Coordinates of C-alpha atoms in Angstrom, one line a residue:
X1 CA 0.3 0.3 -0.2
X2 CA 3.0 2.5 0.7
X3 CA 4.3 1.8 -2.7
X4 CA 0.9 2.6 -4.2
X5 CA 1.0 5.9 -2.3
X6 CA 4.7 6.5 -3.5
X7 CA 3.5 5.7 -7.2
X8 CA 0.5 8.3 -6.8
X9 CA 2.8 10.9 -5.4
X10 CA 5.2 10.1 -8.9
X11 CA 2.0 10.8 -11.1
X12 CA 1.6 14.2 -9.2
X13 CA 5.2 15.0 -9.8
X14 CA 5.6 14.3 -13.5
X15 CA 2.3 16.5 -14.2
X16 CA 3.8 19.3 -12.3
X17 CA 7.0 18.8 -14.0
X18 CA 6.7 16.7 -17.4
X19 CA 9.1 14.2 -15.9
X20 CA 9.2 11.7 -13.2
X21 CA 11.3 13.1 -10.1
X22 CA 12.3 12.9 -6.7
X23 CA 9.9 14.3 -4.4
X24 CA 12.5 16.8 -3.5
X25 CA 11.9 18.5 -7.2
X26 CA 8.6 19.3 -6.8
X27 CA 9.6 22.4 -4.7
X28 CA 12.4 23.2 -7.0
X29 CA 9.5 23.6 -9.8
X30 CA 7.8 26.5 -8.1
X31 CA 9.9 29.4 -8.6
X32 CA 9.3 32.1 -6.0
X33 CA 10.3 35.9 -5.6
X34 CA 9.3 38.7 -3.9
X35 CA 9.1 42.4 -4.9
X36 CA 10.1 45.2 -3.1
X37 CA 6.8 46.3 -2.0
X38 CA 6.5 42.9 -0.4
X39 CA 4.1 41.1 -3.0
X40 CA 4.8 37.3 -3.5
X41 CA 5.0 35.9 -7.1
X42 CA 5.2 32.5 -7.2
X43 CA 5.5 31.0 -11.1
X44 CA 5.4 26.9 -12.5
X45 CA 6.2 26.5 -16.2
X46 CA 4.1 23.9 -18.0
X47 CA 4.4 24.3 -21.5
X48 CA 2.0 21.9 -22.7
X49 CA -0.7 24.1 -23.9
X50 CA -0.6 27.9 -24.8
X51 CA -2.3 29.2 -21.9
X52 CA -1.7 30.9 -18.2
X53 CA -3.7 30.7 -15.4
X54 CA -3.4 33.8 -13.2
X55 CA -4.3 34.1 -9.5
X56 CA -4.0 37.0 -7.4
X57 CA -5.0 36.2 -3.7
X58 CA -5.0 38.6 -0.6
X59 CA -4.3 37.2 2.7
X60 CA -7.8 39.2 3.7
X61 CA -11.4 38.5 4.4
X62 CA -13.9 38.6 6.5
X63 CA -12.2 37.2 9.8
X64 CA -10.2 40.7 9.4
X65 CA -13.3 43.0 9.6
X66 CA -14.5 45.2 12.3
X67 CA -17.4 45.4 13.8
X68 CA -18.4 48.4 11.8
X69 CA -17.1 46.4 8.4
X70 CA -18.8 43.4 8.4
X71 CA -19.1 42.0 4.9
X72 CA -16.8 44.7 3.5
X73 CA -14.6 41.9 1.9
X74 CA -17.5 40.3 0.3
X75 CA -18.6 43.6 -0.7
X76 CA -15.6 44.5 -2.2
X77 CA -15.7 41.4 -4.1
X78 CA -18.3 42.9 -6.5
X79 CA -17.4 46.5 -6.3
X80 CA -13.9 45.6 -8.1
X81 CA -16.1 44.6 -11.0
X82 CA -17.1 47.7 -11.9
X83 CA -14.1 49.0 -13.8
X84 CA -11.1 51.8 -13.1
X85 CA -10.6 55.3 -14.1
X86 CA -10.1 54.3 -17.7
X87 CA -11.7 51.0 -18.0
X88 CA -15.6 51.0 -17.4
X89 CA -16.5 54.5 -18.3
X90 CA -17.4 56.7 -21.3
X91 CA -16.3 60.2 -19.5
X92 CA -14.7 59.7 -15.9
X93 CA -14.2 63.3 -15.6
X94 CA -18.1 63.7 -15.7
X95 CA -18.7 61.1 -14.0
X96 CA -16.2 61.4 -10.9
X97 CA -18.7 64.7 -10.4
X98 CA -21.6 62.5 -10.3
X99 CA -20.3 59.5 -7.9
X100 CA -19.5 62.5 -5.2
X101 CA -23.3 63.4 -5.8
X102 CA -24.2 60.1 -5.3
X103 CA -22.2 59.1 -2.4
X104 CA -23.1 62.1 -0.5
X105 CA -26.9 61.4 -0.9
X106 CA -26.9 57.7 0.0
X107 CA -24.7 58.6 3.0
X108 CA -27.7 61.3 4.3
X109 CA -30.0 58.1 2.8
X110 CA -28.6 55.8 5.6
X111 CA -28.9 58.7 8.4
X112 CA -32.3 59.6 7.6
X113 CA -33.2 55.7 7.5
X114 CA -31.3 54.7 10.5
X115 CA -33.3 57.8 12.8
X116 CA -36.1 56.8 15.4
X117 CA -39.1 57.5 14.1
X118 CA -38.1 57.3 10.5
X119 CA -39.4 60.6 8.3
X120 CA -40.8 58.5 5.5
X121 CA -41.8 61.8 3.2
X122 CA -38.5 62.7 3.5
X123 CA -36.7 59.0 3.0
X124 CA -38.8 58.7 -0.3
X125 CA -37.8 62.5 -1.4
X126 CA -33.9 61.7 -0.9
X127 CA -34.7 57.9 -3.1
X128 CA -36.0 59.7 -5.8
X129 CA -33.5 62.2 -6.1
X130 CA -30.6 59.0 -5.6
X131 CA -32.7 57.2 -8.7
X132 CA -32.2 60.1 -10.9
X133 CA -29.1 60.9 -10.2
X134 CA -28.1 57.3 -10.9
X135 CA -30.2 57.2 -14.0
X136 CA -27.7 60.2 -15.3
X137 CA -24.8 58.3 -13.8
X138 CA -26.0 54.8 -15.9
X139 CA -25.7 56.3 -19.4
X140 CA -21.7 56.7 -18.4
X141 CA -20.9 53.7 -17.4
X142 CA -19.8 50.7 -19.5
X143 CA -21.0 47.3 -18.1
X144 CA -18.7 44.4 -17.5
X145 CA -15.7 45.9 -19.6
X146 CA -13.2 43.8 -17.6
X147 CA -15.2 40.6 -18.5
X148 CA -15.7 41.5 -22.4
X149 CA -12.2 42.7 -23.1
X150 CA -11.0 39.5 -21.4
X151 CA -13.5 37.3 -23.7
X152 CA -12.7 39.2 -26.8
X153 CA -9.2 38.1 -25.7
X154 CA -9.8 34.4 -25.4
X155 CA -9.9 34.9 -21.3
X156 CA -12.2 32.2 -19.8
X157 CA -12.7 31.6 -16.0
X158 CA -13.1 35.2 -15.3
X159 CA -14.3 35.3 -11.4
X160 CA -13.3 35.8 -7.9
X161 CA -14.0 34.2 -4.3
X162 CA -13.9 35.8 -0.9
X163 CA -13.7 34.0 2.4
X164 CA -13.2 34.0 5.9
X165 CA -9.6 34.2 4.8
X166 CA -8.6 35.3 1.6
X167 CA -9.7 37.0 -1.6
X168 CA -8.7 35.8 -4.8
X169 CA -9.1 37.1 -8.5
X170 CA -8.8 34.4 -11.3
X171 CA -8.4 34.5 -15.3
X172 CA -7.3 31.9 -17.9
X173 CA -6.0 33.3 -21.0
X174 CA -3.7 32.1 -24.0
X175 CA 0.0 32.6 -23.1
X176 CA 0.3 35.9 -25.7
X177 CA -2.5 37.9 -23.6
X178 CA -0.5 37.6 -20.2
X179 CA 1.0 41.5 -20.4
X180 CA -2.8 42.2 -21.0
X181 CA -3.9 40.6 -17.5
X182 CA -1.0 42.3 -16.2
X183 CA -2.3 45.7 -17.2
X184 CA -5.8 45.3 -16.5
X185 CA -5.3 44.0 -12.7
X186 CA -2.8 46.5 -11.6
X187 CA -5.0 49.3 -13.1
X188 CA -7.4 47.7 -10.7
X189 CA -5.3 47.6 -8.0
X190 CA -4.5 51.1 -8.2
X191 CA -7.5 52.8 -9.7
X192 CA -10.6 51.3 -8.8
X193 CA -13.6 53.2 -9.3
X194 CA -16.5 51.9 -6.8
X195 CA -19.4 52.8 -9.1
X196 CA -23.1 52.1 -8.8
X197 CA -22.3 51.1 -5.0
X198 CA -26.0 51.5 -3.3
X199 CA -27.1 49.3 -6.5
X200 CA -24.5 46.5 -5.7
X201 CA -25.7 47.2 -2.1
X202 CA -29.1 45.7 -3.1
X203 CA -28.1 43.1 -5.1
X204 CA -25.8 41.6 -1.9
X205 CA -28.8 42.4 0.2
X206 CA -30.9 39.7 -2.3
X207 CA -27.9 37.6 -2.4
X208 CA -27.9 37.0 1.0
X209 CA -32.0 36.5 0.8
X210 CA -31.4 33.7 -1.9
X211 CA -28.5 32.1 0.0
X212 CA -29.6 32.2 3.6
X213 CA -32.6 33.7 4.4
X214 CA -34.6 31.9 1.8
X215 CA -32.3 28.7 1.2
X216 CA -32.8 25.9 4.4
X217 CA -28.9 24.6 3.8
X218 CA -27.4 28.1 4.1
X219 CA -29.9 28.9 6.6
X220 CA -28.6 25.8 8.5
X221 CA -25.1 26.8 8.1
X222 CA -25.2 30.0 9.1
X223 CA -27.3 29.3 12.1
X224 CA -24.6 26.5 13.5
X225 CA -21.6 28.9 12.7
X226 CA -23.0 31.3 15.2
X227 CA -23.8 28.7 17.6
X228 CA -20.5 26.9 17.1
X229 CA -18.5 30.4 17.3
X230 CA -19.1 32.9 20.3
X231 CA -15.9 35.2 20.6
X232 CA -14.3 34.9 17.2
X233 CA -15.1 36.5 14.4
X234 CA -15.7 33.4 12.6
X235 CA -19.0 32.9 13.9
X236 CA -20.0 36.2 11.1
X237 CA -20.8 35.3 7.6
X238 CA -18.7 36.7 4.9
X239 CA -21.6 38.2 3.5
X240 CA -22.4 39.9 6.7
X241 CA -26.0 40.3 8.3
X242 CA -28.6 42.4 7.0
X243 CA -27.7 45.0 9.2
X244 CA -24.0 45.0 8.3
X245 CA -25.2 45.3 4.7
X246 CA -27.9 48.7 5.4
X247 CA -24.8 50.5 6.9
X248 CA -22.0 49.8 5.1
X249 CA -20.5 52.8 3.6
X250 CA -18.5 53.7 0.5
X251 CA -16.0 55.1 2.8
X252 CA -15.8 51.4 4.7
X253 CA -15.4 49.7 1.6
X254 CA -12.5 52.2 0.1
X255 CA -10.7 52.5 3.1
X256 CA -10.7 48.5 4.1
X257 CA -9.6 48.1 0.3
X258 CA -6.6 50.9 0.2
X259 CA -5.4 49.5 3.6
X260 CA -5.4 46.0 3.1
X261 CA -5.6 45.1 -0.7
X262 CA -2.0 45.8 -1.2
X263 CA 1.4 43.6 -1.6
X264 CA 1.9 43.7 1.5
X265 CA -1.0 40.8 1.6
X266 CA -0.7 39.5 -1.8
X267 CA 0.7 36.6 -3.8
X268 CA 0.1 36.7 -7.4
X269 CA 0.4 32.7 -9.0
X270 CA 1.1 32.1 -12.5
X271 CA 1.2 28.6 -13.9
X272 CA 1.3 27.9 -17.6
X273 CA 3.0 28.2 -20.9
X274 CA 5.5 31.4 -20.4
X275 CA 9.1 32.7 -20.1
X276 CA 9.5 33.1 -15.8
X277 CA 12.5 36.1 -16.6
X278 CA 10.3 37.8 -18.7
X279 CA 7.1 37.5 -16.6
X280 CA 9.1 38.4 -13.3
X281 CA 9.9 41.5 -15.4
X282 CA 6.6 42.5 -16.6
X283 CA 5.1 41.9 -13.1
X284 CA 7.9 44.2 -11.5
X285 CA 6.6 46.8 -13.9
X286 CA 3.0 46.6 -13.7
X287 CA 2.7 45.7 -9.9
X288 CA 6.2 47.1 -8.6
X289 CA 4.8 50.7 -8.3
X290 CA 2.0 49.7 -6.4
X291 CA 2.5 51.2 -2.5
X292 CA 3.2 48.2 -0.2
X293 CA 0.0 48.9 2.2
X294 CA -0.6 47.4 5.9
X295 CA -0.1 43.9 6.6
X296 CA -3.2 42.4 7.9
X297 CA -2.6 42.5 11.7
X298 CA -3.3 38.4 13.2
X299 CA -6.6 38.5 15.0
X300 CA -6.4 38.1 18.8
X301 CA -9.7 36.6 19.6
X302 CA -9.7 33.2 20.6
X303 CA -12.5 30.9 21.4
X304 CA -13.0 29.6 24.7
X305 CA -13.2 25.7 25.3
X306 CA -17.1 24.8 24.5
X307 CA -17.2 23.0 27.6
X308 CA -20.0 21.8 26.7
X309 CA -23.0 20.9 24.3
X310 CA -24.8 23.3 22.1
X311 CA -27.9 22.4 20.3
X312 CA -30.0 25.0 18.0
X313 CA -33.5 23.8 16.0
X314 CA -34.7 26.2 13.1
X315 CA -38.3 25.5 12.5
X316 CA -38.5 25.6 8.8
X317 CA -41.1 24.5 6.3
X318 CA -38.5 21.8 4.3
X319 CA -37.2 18.3 4.8
X320 CA -35.2 17.9 7.6
X321 CA -31.5 18.2 7.5
X322 CA -29.0 18.2 10.5
X323 CA -25.2 19.4 10.8
X324 CA -23.0 18.5 13.9
X325 CA -19.8 20.4 14.6
X326 CA -16.6 19.8 16.4
X327 CA -13.9 22.4 17.1
X328 CA -10.4 20.7 16.0
X329 CA -7.2 22.9 15.2
X330 CA -6.2 23.7 11.9
X331 CA -3.0 23.8 9.8
X332 CA -0.3 23.1 10.1
X333 CA -1.4 21.3 13.3
X334 CA -0.4 17.4 13.0
X335 CA -4.1 16.7 14.1
X336 CA -5.0 18.4 11.6
X337 CA -3.9 16.0 9.3
X338 CA -5.3 13.6 11.3
X339 CA -8.8 14.8 10.5
X340 CA -8.5 14.7 6.8
X341 CA -8.2 10.8 7.7
X342 CA -11.2 10.5 10.0
X343 CA -13.2 12.5 7.3
X344 CA -12.3 9.9 4.8
X345 CA -12.6 7.2 7.1
X346 CA -16.2 8.4 8.1
X347 CA -18.0 9.8 5.1
X348 CA -16.4 9.9 1.9
X349 CA -17.4 7.7 -0.7
X350 CA -19.7 4.4 -0.5
X351 CA -17.3 2.1 1.3
X352 CA -17.0 5.5 4.2
X353 CA -18.2 3.8 7.9
X354 CA -21.2 6.5 8.0
X355 CA -22.3 5.6 4.6
X356 CA -21.9 2.3 5.1
X357 CA -23.9 2.3 8.6
X358 CA -26.3 5.1 8.3
X359 CA -27.4 5.0 4.7
X360 CA -27.1 1.5 3.3
X361 CA -27.3 -0.7 6.2
X362 CA -29.5 1.5 8.6
X363 CA -31.6 3.4 6.0
X364 CA -31.5 6.3 8.6
X365 CA -30.3 8.9 6.1
X366 CA -30.5 9.7 2.4
X367 CA -27.0 11.3 2.3
X368 CA -24.0 12.1 5.0
X369 CA -21.3 14.5 4.3
X370 CA -18.2 16.0 6.0
X371 CA -16.1 19.7 5.4
X372 CA -14.0 21.8 7.3
X373 CA -15.4 25.1 7.9
X374 CA -15.3 27.9 8.4
X375 CA -12.2 29.3 7.8
X376 CA -8.3 27.3 7.7
X377 CA -6.0 30.5 9.2
X378 CA -7.4 29.9 12.6
X379 CA -8.9 26.9 14.2
X380 CA -12.1 25.7 12.6
X381 CA -14.5 22.9 13.0
X382 CA -15.0 19.5 11.4
X383 CA -19.2 18.9 10.4
X384 CA -21.0 16.0 9.2
X385 CA -23.9 17.1 7.4
X386 CA -26.9 14.8 7.2
X387 CA -30.1 14.3 5.7
X388 CA -32.5 12.0 8.2
X389 CA -35.0 9.7 5.7
X390 CA -38.9 10.4 6.5
X391 CA -39.9 9.3 9.7
X392 CA -36.7 9.4 11.3
X393 CA -35.7 11.2 13.8
X394 CA -32.7 13.6 14.7
X395 CA -31.5 11.6 18.0
X396 CA -31.9 8.4 16.0
X397 CA -29.0 9.8 13.2
X398 CA -27.3 11.4 16.0
X399 CA -26.8 8.3 18.3
X400 CA -26.4 5.9 15.2
X401 CA -23.3 8.8 14.3
X402 CA -22.0 8.3 18.1
X403 CA -22.0 4.6 17.7
X404 CA -19.6 4.9 14.8
X405 CA -17.4 7.7 16.5
X406 CA -17.1 5.3 19.7
X407 CA -15.9 2.4 17.4
X408 CA -13.2 5.0 16.0
X409 CA -12.6 5.5 19.9
X410 CA -12.3 2.2 21.2
X411 CA -11.1 -0.3 18.1
X412 CA -8.6 0.6 16.2
X413 CA -8.3 1.8 12.5
X414 CA -6.7 -1.2 10.5
X415 CA -3.5 -0.2 8.5
X416 CA -5.4 -1.7 5.3
X417 CA -8.5 0.8 6.1
X418 CA -6.1 3.6 6.9
X419 CA -4.1 3.2 3.7
X420 CA -6.7 3.1 1.9
X421 CA -7.9 6.7 3.1
X422 CA -4.7 8.0 2.5
X423 CA -4.2 7.0 -1.2
X424 CA -7.9 8.2 -1.7
X425 CA -6.9 11.4 -0.5
X426 CA -3.7 11.7 -2.2
X427 CA -5.4 10.8 -5.5
X428 CA -8.3 13.5 -5.1
X429 CA -5.5 16.1 -4.7
X430 CA -3.7 14.9 -7.6
X431 CA -7.0 15.3 -9.9
X432 CA -6.9 19.2 -8.0
X433 CA -3.6 19.5 -9.7
X434 CA -4.0 18.6 -13.0
X435 CA -4.5 21.1 -14.8
X436 CA -3.2 24.9 -14.3
X437 CA -5.9 26.2 -12.6
X438 CA -6.2 23.9 -10.0
X439 CA -2.5 24.3 -9.1
X440 CA -2.3 28.1 -9.7
X441 CA -5.7 28.1 -7.3
X442 CA -3.9 25.8 -4.2
X443 CA -0.4 27.7 -4.6
X444 CA -2.0 30.9 -4.4
X445 CA -4.3 29.7 -1.5
X446 CA -2.0 28.5 0.7
X447 CA 0.7 31.0 0.2
X448 CA -1.8 34.3 2.0
X449 CA -2.8 31.3 4.4
X450 CA 1.3 30.6 5.5
X451 CA 2.9 28.8 2.8
X452 CA 3.0 26.8 -0.6
X453 CA 5.1 24.6 0.6
X454 CA 2.4 23.1 2.8
X455 CA 1.7 21.3 -0.6
X456 CA 5.1 19.6 -1.1
X457 CA 5.0 18.4 2.6
X458 CA 1.1 17.5 2.6
X459 CA 2.4 14.1 1.9
X460 CA 5.4 12.8 4.1
X461 CA 2.7 14.1 7.1
X462 CA -0.4 12.4 5.8
X463 CA 2.0 9.2 5.7
X464 CA 3.2 9.3 9.4
X465 CA -0.6 9.3 10.7
X466 CA -1.3 6.0 12.7
X467 CA -4.0 4.2 14.2
X468 CA -3.3 5.2 17.2
X469 CA -3.6 9.2 16.2
X470 CA -7.0 8.8 14.8
X471 CA -8.0 6.6 18.5
X472 CA -6.5 9.7 20.1
X473 CA -8.0 12.5 18.0
X474 CA -11.0 11.4 18.1
X475 CA -11.3 10.8 21.9
X476 CA -9.8 14.5 22.0
X477 CA -12.3 16.2 19.9
X478 CA -15.2 13.9 18.9
X479 CA -17.2 14.6 22.2
X480 CA -20.3 16.0 23.5
X481 CA -18.6 18.7 25.0
X482 CA -17.2 20.0 22.2
X483 CA -20.0 19.4 20.2
X484 CA -22.7 21.9 18.4
X485 CA -25.8 20.3 16.7
X486 CA -27.9 22.2 14.8
X487 CA -31.1 20.9 13.3
X488 CA -34.0 22.0 10.8
X489 CA -37.4 21.3 9.7
X490 CA -40.9 21.1 9.9
X491 CA -41.9 21.0 13.9
X492 CA -39.2 19.4 16.5
X493 CA -38.1 16.0 14.8
X494 CA -36.6 15.2 17.9

C-alpha cells in the first residue's frame, strides 16, 4: 500500500514537471520571488498548451473586518468588477462629479433611515433624487468592460471568491495575452472606481436572501457557525448580517480596500506557458509601483473551550437536515492531518463508515458528508452534514453517528483501511492539480494562508498518521462537550 501511495506521488510530480523526479524536485519547480513592495510571486512553467492561469490572492477576508465593516470583503468582491478610471467609463471626468453627489446623497439616506422615528416622506424624496442621479450616471458607464475585454482576448473562467481568510481574483487566458492581464489587474488595484455602490449593496441583500434566508441549507449552516463560535469573528457570515449590509458605507469599503488589498498581503501566481524571466520583469513593471499597504494583523480573539454541548433547532417548512460540528485545530497542526483521515474514513465514498452504516444498512439518512469550516487560518470545525429519511428523528441519526465515533475511539482502525484512506486523499489532490488552474489556486491559497510549501510536505505528513493518532484525536475532539448540533425542519423532529 505504501508503494501505491509513492507511485501516486510520482504521477503528481510528473504532472507538475513533465518527468518523473524525486519528491524534492517539486519544491524546485515552484519558483518564488519577492517584490520590493512585499508582493509574493509564484511561477510554475508548463509548456504543454499555450495558456496561463493567473491568480491574485490577498490574505484578507471577512475575519479581518471590525464590527462596523462586516460584509466589506464580500461587497468589495462585487465592487472590484466595476472598473477603473479608464475602464468601465465613457467619460470619467463627468462621471466623477456624479459619483461624489451619489455618495453624499446615499450617506444622507442611510442617516435618515436609521433615525427613530423614520421620516418616511423625507426618505422617499431622497430616494427619488438618488434614482435620478443613478439614471444619469448609468449613461456614462460601460457595463462589464473587464469581462468583455478578457472574453474578446480568449480569457475564460474570469471570476473571484471571498472567504473568511482570503480573497482571490482569477483568469485563464492565452499565453500571448499575459501582459494584457498585468495591465488590467494592476490598473484595478491602483485606480479602482466603486461604481453603482448603492445598487450593488441592494444586490448583496438579494444574494443574502437567496443564499441564507430562503435557503434551508444556507440557513442551517449560518446558524450552526454562529452557535459554535461565541467570541472568534469566524462566527459572522462572509456576506454579513442584514444590518451590516444596510450600514456599510462607501467610505468603509474604500478604506478597507486601500489598507489591505495591497502587496504586503498579496500573492501573484502564474502557472502555464510563459518564460519566468520575462514574466517577472513584466510583473515588476506593472505591480512594482503599487504601495506596499498594511500587513493584515493577526486576529487576537480566541475562542474559549466549549465545555458543553450546544444545540439549536430551526423550525422551517423544508425536509429535515442536520449538522454536527466539533472544534478542531487548523493547519499546520499535526491533528489537522489526522482529521483529514477521520473525515475520509467516516464519510468519503460508498465504502466510508457512516455511508455504509447510516445510508445503506440502517437507512436512517439519504446522504452524509463532512467538511471543515468556516476558515483555515484559525482553529475551525469538522462538520458532519446529514439528511434524515422520512420518519427518522434527529436523535436516531445522532445516536447512530456516535456509535460510529465510539468505534473509532475503542477499535483501532486497521492499517489497510487507513492506507486506503491516505491513497484516496492523495488521489483527490492529484486530480485537483492536473490542470493549470487547479495548481495555481492551491499554490495561491496556501501562500496567503502561510506557505505554499504545505503542498510539498502534505504527503509526507499524511503518511505519518497512525491508527493510534486517529484514536487519540477522536477521543480528544469528537465528544459532546466539544459539539454543536444544528437541526432544521418542520416542527421539532427530535
